[in-house]
Amino acid sequence: MPSLNDIRSTYLDYFKGNGHAVVDSSSLVPRNDPTLMFTNAGMVQFKNVFTGVEKRDYSRATSSQKCVRAGGKHNDLDNVGYTARHHTFFEMLGNFSFGDYFKEEAIPFAWDLLTKEFGIDKDKLLVTVYHTDDEAANIWKKYAGLSDDRIIRIPTDDNFWSMGATGPCGPCTEIFYDHGDHIWGGPPGSPEEDGDRFIEIWNIVFMQFEQQENGDRLNLPKPSIDTGMGLERIAALLQGSHDNYDTDLFKTLIEASASVTGQAPYGDKNVHHRVIADHLRSTSFLIAEGVMPSNEGRGYVLRRIMRRAMRHAHLLGAKDPVMHQLVPALVSQMGGAYPELSQGQAMIEETLKLEEQRFRQTLDRGLKLLDNEILGLAEGEDLSGESAFKLYDTYGFPLDLTQDALREKGRSVAIEGFEKAMENQKTMARAAWSGSGETADAAIWFELADAHGSTEFLGYETEVAEGQI
Ligand code: ATP
Ligand code: MG
Ligand code: MG
Ligand code: MG
C-alpha cells in the first residue's frame, strides 16, 4: 500500500516526466496577497504568473502545497470531526499550465494518472463540468469513455472559478470517486452531495476568460490550467478507505494521541482524536512559519485551532498538556518532506505547551460553567449571548469553541446577544477611559485595543499574572 509520502512523490514525478518544473510549496502565510489569511490552494504562489505580471522560466509547474482552510473565504474548521474528507491543514497536489497546454491535455493527464499510474477503477469515477462547457464534456466522453450520466453538468459557481471580481476566470471540472452505497451521500448536484459517499478528489480549473470591470468576459489569448487534488483524499482512496483519517499518517497521529491520553481511539472517543490529529498539523505548520497565538488576525485563528484541540484533549481526560507531546510523531511523518517542521520542533513544542498550560487554567472552570448553563436551558433554547461572552471574556473561550462544544449537544449560541455584549464591553471601556481626559492617547489606545481584540486580551493577562506559569 503506498504511503502518503509515496503518493506525493508519484504525483510530482509523473508531472515532472511530462515536462513540469517541480516547485516547492510556498509558505502558509502568503507573501504576495495581503487580503488572504492563509495559502488555501496550490495556485496562490502563481497568481502573478497567471495574470502575466510575473515571468518564470517555465510554463508548466507541479507542486505539493501546504494549505490551511480555517478562517477567511474557505473555512473548513467546522467540518473537522464531522466529515471524513476535511482538514484545517492539508496538502494540495497540483499541476499548472501558464498559457501552455489546455483542456485537451489537462484532462488526459489527470485521467491517465488516476487510472493507469494509480490503477483506480474507472467505473467508480465520475466528473462534473460547468453546464455550458461542452468542450470539457466531450473530452471526458471521448478520451475517458465516460457515459453521459457520469458527466454531471453543474450550473452553479461551484464549477466556475474566478480569481476576484475582475481578472482570470473560467469553468472547472471536478473528479469524484464513488466509495459505495454503504456510505451516506449522493452524487454532486444532488441534495445529499455533502455526504462522504461521493468524494471530490480533484478539481481542474480552465482559466479561459478575463473578467472586465464593465462586466464583459474576454477570451484569454493563452488560456491556462490550475488543478488541485487533496493528497490525504487520494491517499485514503489508494489505501482502501473513504476516510482521510484512516490513512497511514493519520493513524500514526491518532495512535500517538491515544497513547498520551490513555484513551483508545474507538467509539465516541474517536472524534476527539481526529480533531486533535488534524489541529496538531495546522498548528505545528503555522508555528513553524513563525505565526504565534495571539488575539488578532492570523494569531487568533491559530489560537482558536489550538484551544479547540485542547478542549478535545481535556474531554479525553488529559490532566496535563498533551499537544506538545504529539509533535515528535508529526515530525517523524512529515519532517522529511517539510524540513521546517524538524527545524522548528523545539519552538512548536514550547509554544503548544505554554498555550495549553495557560488555557488549562480556565478551561475546566469554563466547561463546568458551560455544562451548567446547558442544563438550565429549555428545550430548543440557545445559549445566551451573555454567557458565551462571559466564556470568551473571562475563560478565554473563542466563540467558535463554545459553538463547537454546543453543537455536540444539538445547541447553538444566540449570536446577536454575544455581539451586543461585546459591543457593550467596548463602549464601557471607552467611557471609562475618556474620563482620563487624554483624548488623543485614548484614540490610539482604542485603535490598538480593537486590533488586539481588547477584552479577552486583558482577561488573559490577568490570568497569567496570577502566576501559575
Ligand atoms: P469540498 O467540496 O469537498 O469541500 P472543495 O471543492 O472546497 O472540496 P477545492 O477548493 O476544489 O475543494 O480544492 C481542490 C482539492 O483540494 C479538492 O478537490 C480536495 O481534494 C482538496 N481539499 C479541499 N479542501 C480540503 C480540506 N479541507 N481538507 C482536505 N482536502 C481538501
Ligand atoms: Mg470545500
Ligand atoms: Mg467541491
Ligand atoms: Mg472543488
Short mmCIF file of C-alpha atoms and ligand atoms in Angstrom, two decimals:
data_model
loop_
_atom_site.label_atom_id
_atom_site.label_comp_id
_atom_site.label_asym_id
_atom_site.label_seq_id
_atom_site.Cartn_x
_atom_site.Cartn_y
_atom_site.Cartn_z
CA MET A 1 0.00 0.00 0.00
CA PRO A 2 1.56 3.35 -0.96
CA SER A 3 2.13 5.79 1.91
CA LEU A 4 1.27 9.47 1.77
CA ASN A 5 4.91 10.23 1.15
CA ASP A 6 5.00 7.72 -1.75
CA ILE A 7 1.87 9.21 -3.32
CA ARG A 8 3.23 12.74 -3.15
CA SER A 9 6.39 11.60 -4.95
CA THR A 10 4.47 9.64 -7.59
CA TYR A 11 2.39 12.70 -8.38
CA LEU A 12 5.33 15.07 -8.68
CA ASP A 13 7.38 12.55 -10.68
CA TYR A 14 4.52 11.96 -13.08
CA PHE A 15 4.18 15.63 -13.91
CA LYS A 16 7.94 16.12 -13.96
CA GLY A 17 8.06 13.35 -16.55
CA ASN A 18 5.52 15.36 -18.52
CA GLY A 19 7.67 18.46 -18.69
CA HIS A 20 6.62 20.23 -15.46
CA ALA A 21 9.05 22.07 -13.19
CA VAL A 22 8.75 20.75 -9.62
CA VAL A 23 8.24 23.82 -7.44
CA ASP A 24 8.44 23.80 -3.62
CA SER A 25 5.40 24.62 -1.57
CA SER A 26 5.20 28.30 -0.74
CA SER A 27 4.60 29.47 2.83
CA LEU A 28 1.23 29.28 4.56
CA VAL A 29 1.40 33.00 5.21
CA PRO A 30 1.01 34.38 1.70
CA ARG A 31 3.76 36.73 0.62
CA ASN A 32 2.02 38.21 -2.38
CA ASP A 33 -1.53 38.74 -1.13
CA PRO A 34 -2.29 40.80 1.97
CA THR A 35 -6.01 40.09 1.60
CA LEU A 36 -5.56 36.36 2.07
CA MET A 37 -5.26 34.98 5.59
CA PHE A 38 -3.55 31.71 4.68
CA THR A 39 -2.49 29.99 1.49
CA ASN A 40 -5.51 27.87 0.66
CA ALA A 41 -4.65 26.44 -2.77
CA GLY A 42 -1.69 25.49 -4.92
CA MET A 43 -2.25 28.37 -7.33
CA VAL A 44 -1.75 31.10 -4.74
CA GLN A 45 2.01 31.34 -5.27
CA PHE A 46 1.44 31.51 -9.04
CA LYS A 47 -1.24 34.24 -9.10
CA ASN A 48 1.00 36.80 -10.74
CA VAL A 49 2.27 34.26 -13.23
CA PHE A 50 -1.26 33.52 -14.35
CA THR A 51 -2.03 37.20 -14.83
CA GLY A 52 1.25 37.74 -16.71
CA VAL A 53 2.62 40.24 -14.18
CA GLU A 54 5.43 37.86 -13.26
CA LYS A 55 7.53 35.72 -15.61
CA ARG A 56 9.11 32.38 -14.70
CA ASP A 57 11.49 30.29 -16.76
CA TYR A 58 8.94 27.50 -17.07
CA SER A 59 5.40 27.34 -18.46
CA ARG A 60 4.40 24.11 -16.69
CA ALA A 61 4.77 23.52 -12.98
CA THR A 62 3.79 20.99 -10.35
CA SER A 63 3.78 21.26 -6.55
CA SER A 64 2.52 19.88 -3.31
CA GLN A 65 1.27 22.94 -1.50
CA LYS A 66 0.70 23.36 2.23
CA CYS A 67 -2.81 24.74 2.67
CA VAL A 68 -4.80 25.96 5.64
CA ARG A 69 -8.53 26.44 5.37
CA ALA A 70 -9.54 27.91 8.68
CA GLY A 71 -10.82 31.45 8.63
CA GLY A 72 -11.36 33.59 5.56
CA LYS A 73 -13.24 32.59 2.44
CA HIS A 74 -12.55 28.85 2.66
CA ASN A 75 -13.13 27.80 6.23
CA ASP A 76 -13.23 24.08 6.94
CA LEU A 77 -12.67 24.35 10.69
CA ASP A 78 -16.25 23.43 11.44
CA ASN A 79 -16.07 20.39 9.16
CA VAL A 80 -13.24 18.73 11.08
CA GLY A 81 -14.55 15.92 13.22
CA TYR A 82 -17.76 15.82 11.20
CA THR A 83 -16.72 14.78 7.68
CA ALA A 84 -14.27 12.13 6.50
CA ARG A 85 -12.63 14.43 3.99
CA HIS A 86 -11.89 17.84 5.51
CA HIS A 87 -8.84 19.09 7.36
CA THR A 88 -7.78 22.51 8.53
CA PHE A 89 -4.30 21.76 7.16
CA PHE A 90 -3.84 19.62 4.06
CA GLU A 91 -1.55 19.25 1.10
CA MET A 92 -2.83 20.17 -2.31
CA LEU A 93 -1.15 18.43 -5.21
CA GLY A 94 -1.32 20.50 -8.35
CA ASN A 95 -0.21 20.83 -11.94
CA PHE A 96 -0.24 24.18 -13.67
CA SER A 97 -0.03 25.41 -17.22
CA PHE A 98 0.81 29.07 -17.75
CA GLY A 99 -0.53 29.64 -21.24
CA ASP A 100 0.90 26.28 -22.28
CA TYR A 101 -1.42 23.25 -22.51
CA PHE A 102 -5.19 23.46 -22.03
CA LYS A 103 -8.21 21.16 -21.75
CA GLU A 104 -7.10 18.63 -24.38
CA GLU A 105 -4.07 17.77 -22.33
CA ALA A 106 -5.14 18.55 -18.78
CA ILE A 107 -7.99 16.03 -18.75
CA PRO A 108 -5.91 13.15 -20.20
CA PHE A 109 -3.06 13.95 -17.75
CA ALA A 110 -5.44 13.57 -14.84
CA TRP A 111 -7.27 10.55 -16.21
CA ASP A 112 -4.07 8.64 -17.01
CA LEU A 113 -2.55 9.35 -13.62
CA LEU A 114 -5.65 8.14 -11.80
CA THR A 115 -6.44 5.10 -13.89
CA LYS A 116 -3.04 3.97 -15.16
CA GLU A 117 -0.42 5.16 -12.67
CA PHE A 118 -2.61 4.79 -9.56
CA GLY A 119 -4.72 1.96 -11.05
CA ILE A 120 -8.06 3.32 -9.85
CA ASP A 121 -11.17 1.51 -11.09
CA LYS A 122 -12.62 3.64 -13.93
CA ASP A 123 -16.16 2.60 -13.11
CA LYS A 124 -16.00 4.30 -9.74
CA LEU A 125 -15.08 7.68 -11.18
CA LEU A 126 -17.46 10.40 -12.27
CA VAL A 127 -16.99 14.05 -13.11
CA THR A 128 -18.77 17.37 -13.07
CA VAL A 129 -18.41 20.09 -15.71
CA TYR A 130 -19.80 23.61 -15.88
CA HIS A 131 -23.16 23.33 -17.62
CA THR A 132 -22.11 25.22 -20.75
CA ASP A 133 -18.69 23.60 -21.09
CA ASP A 134 -19.37 21.17 -23.96
CA GLU A 135 -15.69 21.12 -24.79
CA ALA A 136 -14.73 19.55 -21.45
CA ALA A 137 -17.72 17.19 -21.53
CA ASN A 138 -16.68 15.95 -24.96
CA ILE A 139 -13.10 15.30 -23.91
CA TRP A 140 -14.33 13.28 -20.93
CA LYS A 141 -16.58 11.32 -23.23
CA LYS A 142 -14.04 10.71 -25.97
CA TYR A 143 -10.83 10.28 -24.00
CA ALA A 144 -12.08 8.65 -20.81
CA GLY A 145 -15.08 6.94 -22.33
CA LEU A 146 -17.38 8.26 -19.59
CA SER A 147 -21.08 7.86 -20.29
CA ASP A 148 -23.32 10.94 -20.19
CA ASP A 149 -24.77 10.01 -16.81
CA ARG A 150 -21.30 10.18 -15.29
CA ILE A 151 -20.60 13.66 -16.68
CA ILE A 152 -22.75 15.84 -14.45
CA ARG A 153 -23.43 19.37 -15.64
CA ILE A 154 -23.46 21.88 -12.80
CA PRO A 155 -24.89 25.35 -13.40
CA THR A 156 -23.62 26.96 -10.19
CA ASP A 157 -20.46 28.81 -9.17
CA ASP A 158 -19.15 25.55 -7.69
CA ASN A 159 -18.00 24.83 -11.22
CA PHE A 160 -16.99 28.30 -12.22
CA TRP A 161 -13.83 29.73 -10.74
CA SER A 162 -12.69 33.34 -10.63
CA MET A 163 -9.66 34.97 -9.07
CA GLY A 164 -11.59 38.02 -7.94
CA ALA A 165 -14.20 40.50 -9.15
CA THR A 166 -12.02 41.04 -12.21
CA GLY A 167 -9.18 39.04 -13.77
CA PRO A 168 -8.80 35.43 -14.93
CA CYS A 169 -11.75 33.09 -14.56
CA GLY A 170 -13.26 30.04 -16.17
CA PRO A 171 -15.16 26.78 -15.80
CA CYS A 172 -13.91 23.83 -13.76
CA THR A 173 -14.30 20.13 -13.87
CA GLU A 174 -14.21 18.08 -10.69
CA ILE A 175 -13.41 14.38 -10.42
CA PHE A 176 -15.32 12.34 -7.84
CA TYR A 177 -14.91 8.80 -6.57
CA ASP A 178 -17.91 6.73 -5.53
CA HIS A 179 -16.97 4.91 -2.34
CA GLY A 180 -20.13 2.80 -2.43
CA ASP A 181 -23.66 2.78 -1.11
CA HIS A 182 -22.68 1.63 2.37
CA ILE A 183 -21.69 5.28 2.96
CA TRP A 184 -24.23 8.05 3.18
CA GLY A 185 -24.17 10.68 0.43
CA GLY A 186 -25.34 11.49 -3.08
CA PRO A 187 -23.67 12.49 -6.35
CA PRO A 188 -22.64 16.12 -6.92
CA GLY A 189 -25.59 18.37 -7.59
CA SER A 190 -27.94 16.16 -5.54
CA PRO A 191 -29.36 17.15 -2.15
CA GLU A 192 -27.13 14.58 -0.38
CA GLU A 193 -23.91 15.71 -2.04
CA ASP A 194 -22.37 16.77 1.27
CA GLY A 195 -22.19 13.17 2.44
CA ASP A 196 -18.98 11.20 2.18
CA ARG A 197 -20.04 8.61 -0.40
CA PHE A 198 -19.04 10.62 -3.48
CA ILE A 199 -15.79 12.31 -2.62
CA GLU A 200 -14.29 15.05 -4.73
CA ILE A 201 -10.67 14.18 -5.27
CA TRP A 202 -9.50 16.56 -7.97
CA ASN A 203 -10.52 19.96 -9.22
CA ILE A 204 -9.29 21.22 -12.59
CA VAL A 205 -9.78 24.88 -13.46
CA PHE A 206 -9.77 26.07 -17.04
CA MET A 207 -8.71 29.70 -16.95
CA GLN A 208 -10.01 30.86 -20.28
CA PHE A 209 -11.60 34.27 -19.73
CA GLU A 210 -10.65 37.64 -18.38
CA GLN A 211 -13.44 39.30 -16.42
CA GLN A 212 -13.59 43.04 -17.19
CA GLU A 213 -14.76 45.73 -14.83
CA ASN A 214 -17.67 46.58 -17.14
CA GLY A 215 -18.97 43.00 -16.89
CA ASP A 216 -17.60 41.77 -20.22
CA ARG A 217 -15.77 38.48 -20.34
CA LEU A 218 -12.96 38.35 -22.92
CA ASN A 219 -11.23 35.22 -24.16
CA LEU A 220 -7.70 34.96 -22.80
CA PRO A 221 -5.24 34.75 -25.70
CA LYS A 222 -3.37 31.99 -23.88
CA PRO A 223 -5.64 30.03 -21.58
CA SER A 224 -4.14 28.35 -18.51
CA ILE A 225 -4.67 25.37 -16.23
CA ASP A 226 -4.79 25.22 -12.43
CA THR A 227 -5.52 21.96 -10.66
CA GLY A 228 -5.79 20.80 -7.06
CA MET A 229 -6.03 17.33 -5.59
CA GLY A 230 -6.08 16.70 -1.85
CA LEU A 231 -3.18 14.38 -1.01
CA GLU A 232 -4.99 12.96 2.01
CA ARG A 233 -8.10 12.18 -0.08
CA ILE A 234 -6.26 10.37 -2.84
CA ALA A 235 -4.22 8.56 -0.17
CA ALA A 236 -7.38 7.37 1.57
CA LEU A 237 -8.69 6.06 -1.70
CA LEU A 238 -5.44 4.28 -2.61
CA GLN A 239 -5.26 2.82 0.88
CA GLY A 240 -8.74 1.37 0.52
CA SER A 241 -10.80 3.78 2.62
CA HIS A 242 -13.13 6.71 2.10
CA ASP A 243 -11.85 8.31 5.25
CA ASN A 244 -8.80 10.59 5.30
CA TYR A 245 -8.32 9.83 8.98
CA ASP A 246 -7.69 6.15 8.14
CA THR A 247 -4.52 6.93 6.16
CA ASP A 248 -1.08 5.88 7.40
CA LEU A 249 -0.18 9.39 8.53
CA PHE A 250 -3.36 10.00 10.50
CA LYS A 251 -3.26 6.53 12.03
CA THR A 252 0.17 7.35 13.44
CA LEU A 253 -1.01 10.68 14.85
CA ILE A 254 -4.19 9.19 16.29
CA GLU A 255 -2.20 6.38 17.90
CA ALA A 256 0.11 8.97 19.44
CA SER A 257 -2.89 10.87 20.75
CA ALA A 258 -4.36 7.64 22.15
CA SER A 259 -1.08 6.85 23.82
CA VAL A 260 -0.58 10.21 25.56
CA THR A 261 -4.19 10.43 26.71
CA GLY A 262 -4.52 6.75 27.57
CA GLN A 263 -7.79 6.56 25.63
CA ALA A 264 -8.27 4.06 22.80
CA PRO A 265 -9.38 5.80 19.60
CA TYR A 266 -12.69 3.98 19.25
CA GLY A 267 -16.36 4.74 19.71
CA ASP A 268 -17.18 8.22 20.91
CA LYS A 269 -13.51 8.87 21.68
CA ASN A 270 -12.67 8.69 18.01
CA VAL A 271 -13.83 12.17 17.11
CA HIS A 272 -11.65 13.76 19.79
CA HIS A 273 -8.57 12.03 18.46
CA ARG A 274 -9.39 13.05 14.90
CA VAL A 275 -9.73 16.69 15.84
CA ILE A 276 -6.50 16.57 17.85
CA ALA A 277 -4.59 14.94 14.97
CA ASP A 278 -5.89 17.46 12.48
CA HIS A 279 -5.31 20.51 14.65
CA LEU A 280 -1.84 19.28 15.58
CA ARG A 281 -0.85 19.55 11.93
CA SER A 282 -2.27 23.00 11.26
CA THR A 283 -0.93 24.50 14.47
CA SER A 284 2.53 22.95 14.06
CA PHE A 285 2.91 24.11 10.48
CA LEU A 286 1.75 27.62 11.36
CA ILE A 287 4.08 27.90 14.33
CA ALA A 288 6.94 26.57 12.19
CA GLU A 289 6.38 29.62 9.99
CA GLY A 290 6.51 31.96 12.94
CA VAL A 291 2.78 32.53 13.49
CA MET A 292 2.22 32.84 17.25
CA PRO A 293 -1.02 32.53 19.17
CA SER A 294 -2.45 35.98 19.83
CA ASN A 295 -5.76 37.80 19.95
CA GLU A 296 -5.86 39.20 16.45
CA GLY A 297 -5.64 38.18 12.84
CA ARG A 298 -3.70 35.06 11.96
CA GLY A 299 -2.51 34.59 15.51
CA TYR A 300 -6.10 34.43 16.73
CA VAL A 301 -7.02 31.83 14.13
CA LEU A 302 -4.06 29.80 15.38
CA ARG A 303 -5.17 30.24 18.99
CA ARG A 304 -8.70 29.18 18.10
CA ILE A 305 -7.46 25.98 16.45
CA MET A 306 -5.10 25.23 19.35
CA ARG A 307 -7.75 25.75 22.00
CA ARG A 308 -10.27 23.63 20.16
CA ALA A 309 -7.79 20.76 20.14
CA MET A 310 -7.04 21.36 23.82
CA ARG A 311 -10.70 21.11 24.75
CA HIS A 312 -10.87 17.76 22.98
CA ALA A 313 -7.78 16.58 24.88
CA HIS A 314 -9.47 17.68 28.08
CA LEU A 315 -12.59 15.71 27.16
CA LEU A 316 -10.36 12.66 26.81
CA GLY A 317 -9.42 13.17 30.42
CA ALA A 318 -5.96 14.66 29.89
CA LYS A 319 -4.72 16.13 33.16
CA ASP A 320 -1.60 17.77 31.77
CA PRO A 321 -0.75 19.47 28.49
CA VAL A 322 -0.61 16.85 25.75
CA MET A 323 -0.39 18.60 22.38
CA HIS A 324 3.35 19.21 22.56
CA GLN A 325 3.93 15.51 23.26
CA LEU A 326 2.49 14.68 19.83
CA VAL A 327 4.92 16.81 17.85
CA PRO A 328 7.62 14.08 17.52
CA ALA A 329 5.09 11.76 15.82
CA LEU A 330 4.25 14.51 13.33
CA VAL A 331 7.89 15.34 12.70
CA SER A 332 8.68 11.67 12.09
CA GLN A 333 5.94 11.52 9.46
CA MET A 334 6.31 14.86 7.73
CA GLY A 335 9.69 16.28 8.67
CA GLY A 336 11.29 14.66 5.63
CA ALA A 337 9.07 16.45 3.14
CA TYR A 338 8.91 19.64 5.22
CA PRO A 339 12.25 20.32 6.96
CA GLU A 340 10.84 23.46 8.59
CA LEU A 341 8.98 21.10 10.93
CA SER A 342 12.14 19.41 12.17
CA GLN A 343 13.95 22.73 12.38
CA GLY A 344 11.11 24.31 14.30
CA GLN A 345 10.34 21.32 16.51
CA ALA A 346 11.55 22.86 19.79
CA MET A 347 9.67 26.10 19.17
CA ILE A 348 6.50 24.25 18.17
CA GLU A 349 6.60 22.13 21.32
CA GLU A 350 7.30 25.09 23.56
CA THR A 351 4.53 27.21 22.05
CA LEU A 352 1.97 24.41 22.30
CA LYS A 353 2.94 23.62 25.86
CA LEU A 354 2.75 27.23 27.01
CA GLU A 355 -0.62 27.81 25.39
CA GLU A 356 -2.06 24.61 26.82
CA GLN A 357 -0.76 25.45 30.31
CA ARG A 358 -2.38 28.85 30.07
CA PHE A 359 -5.66 27.64 28.69
CA ARG A 360 -5.92 24.85 31.22
CA GLN A 361 -6.07 27.48 33.97
CA THR A 362 -9.55 28.46 32.83
CA LEU A 363 -10.68 25.57 30.63
CA ASP A 364 -12.03 23.32 33.33
CA ARG A 365 -13.99 26.06 35.11
CA GLY A 366 -15.27 27.36 31.78
CA LEU A 367 -16.51 23.95 30.73
CA LYS A 368 -18.24 23.45 34.07
CA LEU A 369 -19.97 26.79 33.67
CA LEU A 370 -20.99 25.84 30.15
CA ASP A 371 -22.35 22.45 31.27
CA ASN A 372 -24.40 24.12 34.00
CA GLU A 373 -25.77 26.67 31.58
CA ILE A 374 -26.77 23.93 29.16
CA LEU A 375 -28.57 22.04 31.91
CA GLY A 376 -30.61 25.15 32.62
CA LEU A 377 -31.73 25.63 29.02
CA ALA A 378 -35.26 24.86 27.95
CA GLU A 379 -35.94 22.54 25.02
CA GLY A 380 -34.57 24.13 21.83
CA GLU A 381 -33.27 27.20 23.66
CA ASP A 382 -29.95 28.74 22.58
CA LEU A 383 -27.14 29.58 24.97
CA SER A 384 -27.48 33.28 25.76
CA GLY A 385 -25.04 35.66 24.12
CA GLU A 386 -24.08 36.97 27.58
CA SER A 387 -22.99 33.50 28.70
CA ALA A 388 -20.99 32.94 25.52
CA PHE A 389 -19.42 36.35 26.07
CA LYS A 390 -18.53 35.53 29.65
CA LEU A 391 -16.85 32.34 28.46
CA TYR A 392 -14.92 34.39 25.93
CA ASP A 393 -14.05 37.26 28.19
CA THR A 394 -13.28 35.50 31.45
CA TYR A 395 -12.37 31.97 30.43
CA GLY A 396 -10.65 32.58 27.09
CA PHE A 397 -13.12 30.51 25.08
CA PRO A 398 -13.16 31.69 21.47
CA LEU A 399 -16.76 31.92 20.25
CA ASP A 400 -16.30 29.06 17.78
CA LEU A 401 -15.00 26.80 20.55
CA THR A 402 -18.19 27.39 22.53
CA GLN A 403 -20.20 26.76 19.39
CA ASP A 404 -18.27 23.54 18.76
CA ALA A 405 -18.98 22.37 22.31
CA LEU A 406 -22.67 23.22 21.94
CA ARG A 407 -23.01 21.56 18.57
CA GLU A 408 -22.22 18.18 20.15
CA LYS A 409 -25.30 18.71 22.27
CA GLY A 410 -27.51 19.99 19.47
CA ARG A 411 -27.43 23.59 20.73
CA SER A 412 -26.16 26.90 19.45
CA VAL A 413 -25.30 30.41 20.64
CA ALA A 414 -27.60 33.42 20.38
CA ILE A 415 -25.05 35.29 18.27
CA GLU A 416 -26.74 38.69 18.36
CA GLY A 417 -26.61 38.68 22.14
CA PHE A 418 -22.91 37.81 22.01
CA GLU A 419 -22.17 40.65 19.62
CA LYS A 420 -24.17 43.06 21.73
CA ALA A 421 -22.28 42.05 24.86
CA MET A 422 -19.01 42.54 23.02
CA GLU A 423 -20.11 45.98 21.83
CA ASN A 424 -21.24 46.96 25.34
CA GLN A 425 -17.91 45.96 26.75
CA LYS A 426 -16.12 48.17 24.26
CA THR A 427 -18.40 51.10 24.93
CA MET A 428 -17.93 50.78 28.68
CA ALA A 429 -14.19 50.58 28.33
CA ARG A 430 -14.27 53.68 26.13
CA ALA A 431 -16.41 55.61 28.61
CA ALA A 432 -14.12 54.68 31.48
CA TRP A 433 -11.06 55.67 29.55
CA SER A 434 -12.28 59.03 28.23
CA GLY A 435 -12.52 60.16 31.89
CA SER A 436 -8.76 60.49 31.87
CA GLY A 437 -9.01 63.46 29.54
CA GLU A 438 -6.22 62.22 27.27
CA THR A 439 -8.37 62.12 24.17
CA ALA A 440 -5.60 61.79 21.63
CA ASP A 441 -3.98 58.94 23.55
CA ALA A 442 -7.33 57.33 24.10
CA ALA A 443 -7.97 57.22 20.38
CA ILE A 444 -4.69 55.46 19.84
CA TRP A 445 -5.32 53.08 22.72
CA PHE A 446 -8.70 52.08 21.35
CA GLU A 447 -7.30 51.51 17.94
CA LEU A 448 -4.80 49.15 19.49
CA ALA A 449 -7.35 47.57 21.76
CA ASP A 450 -9.69 46.94 18.83
CA ALA A 451 -6.87 45.47 16.81
CA HIS A 452 -5.88 43.21 19.66
CA GLY A 453 -9.38 42.00 20.43
CA SER A 454 -9.33 44.04 23.68
CA THR A 455 -11.25 42.31 26.42
CA GLU A 456 -10.03 38.78 26.06
CA PHE A 457 -6.55 40.15 25.97
CA LEU A 458 -6.95 41.83 29.36
CA GLY A 459 -8.68 38.85 30.95
CA TYR A 460 -5.99 36.61 29.69
CA GLU A 461 -3.17 38.77 31.00
CA THR A 462 -4.86 38.84 34.40
CA GLU A 463 -4.93 35.07 34.48
CA VAL A 464 -1.27 34.93 33.59
CA ALA A 465 -0.44 37.50 36.23
CA GLU A 466 -1.96 35.17 38.81
CA GLY A 467 1.27 33.36 38.30
CA GLN A 468 0.51 29.77 37.56
CA ILE A 469 3.06 29.53 34.78
P1 ATP B 1 -15.14 20.06 -0.98
O1 ATP B 1 -16.27 20.38 -1.92
O2 ATP B 1 -15.00 18.60 -0.71
O3 ATP B 1 -15.16 20.89 0.26
P2 ATP B 1 -13.59 21.95 -2.48
O4 ATP B 1 -14.36 21.99 -3.78
O5 ATP B 1 -13.87 23.01 -1.49
O6 ATP B 1 -13.79 20.47 -1.77
P3 ATP B 1 -11.22 22.77 -3.89
O7 ATP B 1 -11.25 24.18 -3.49
O8 ATP B 1 -11.71 22.41 -5.25
O9 ATP B 1 -12.02 21.91 -2.78
O10 ATP B 1 -9.75 22.21 -3.65
C1 ATP B 1 -9.11 21.28 -4.50
C2 ATP B 1 -8.95 19.92 -3.83
O11 ATP B 1 -8.35 20.03 -2.55
C3 ATP B 1 -10.27 19.21 -3.58
O12 ATP B 1 -10.70 18.54 -4.72
C4 ATP B 1 -9.90 18.26 -2.46
O13 ATP B 1 -9.29 17.08 -2.96
C5 ATP B 1 -8.87 19.03 -1.66
N1 ATP B 1 -9.44 19.70 -0.48
C6 ATP B 1 -10.18 20.84 -0.45
N2 ATP B 1 -10.49 21.20 0.81
C7 ATP B 1 -9.91 20.27 1.60
C8 ATP B 1 -9.85 20.12 3.02
N3 ATP B 1 -10.42 20.98 3.86
N4 ATP B 1 -9.17 19.06 3.51
C9 ATP B 1 -8.57 18.17 2.68
N5 ATP B 1 -8.59 18.26 1.34
C10 ATP B 1 -9.24 19.31 0.79
MG MG B 2 -14.78 22.95 0.35
MG MG B 3 -16.29 20.98 -4.05
MG MG B 4 -13.61 21.78 -5.80
#
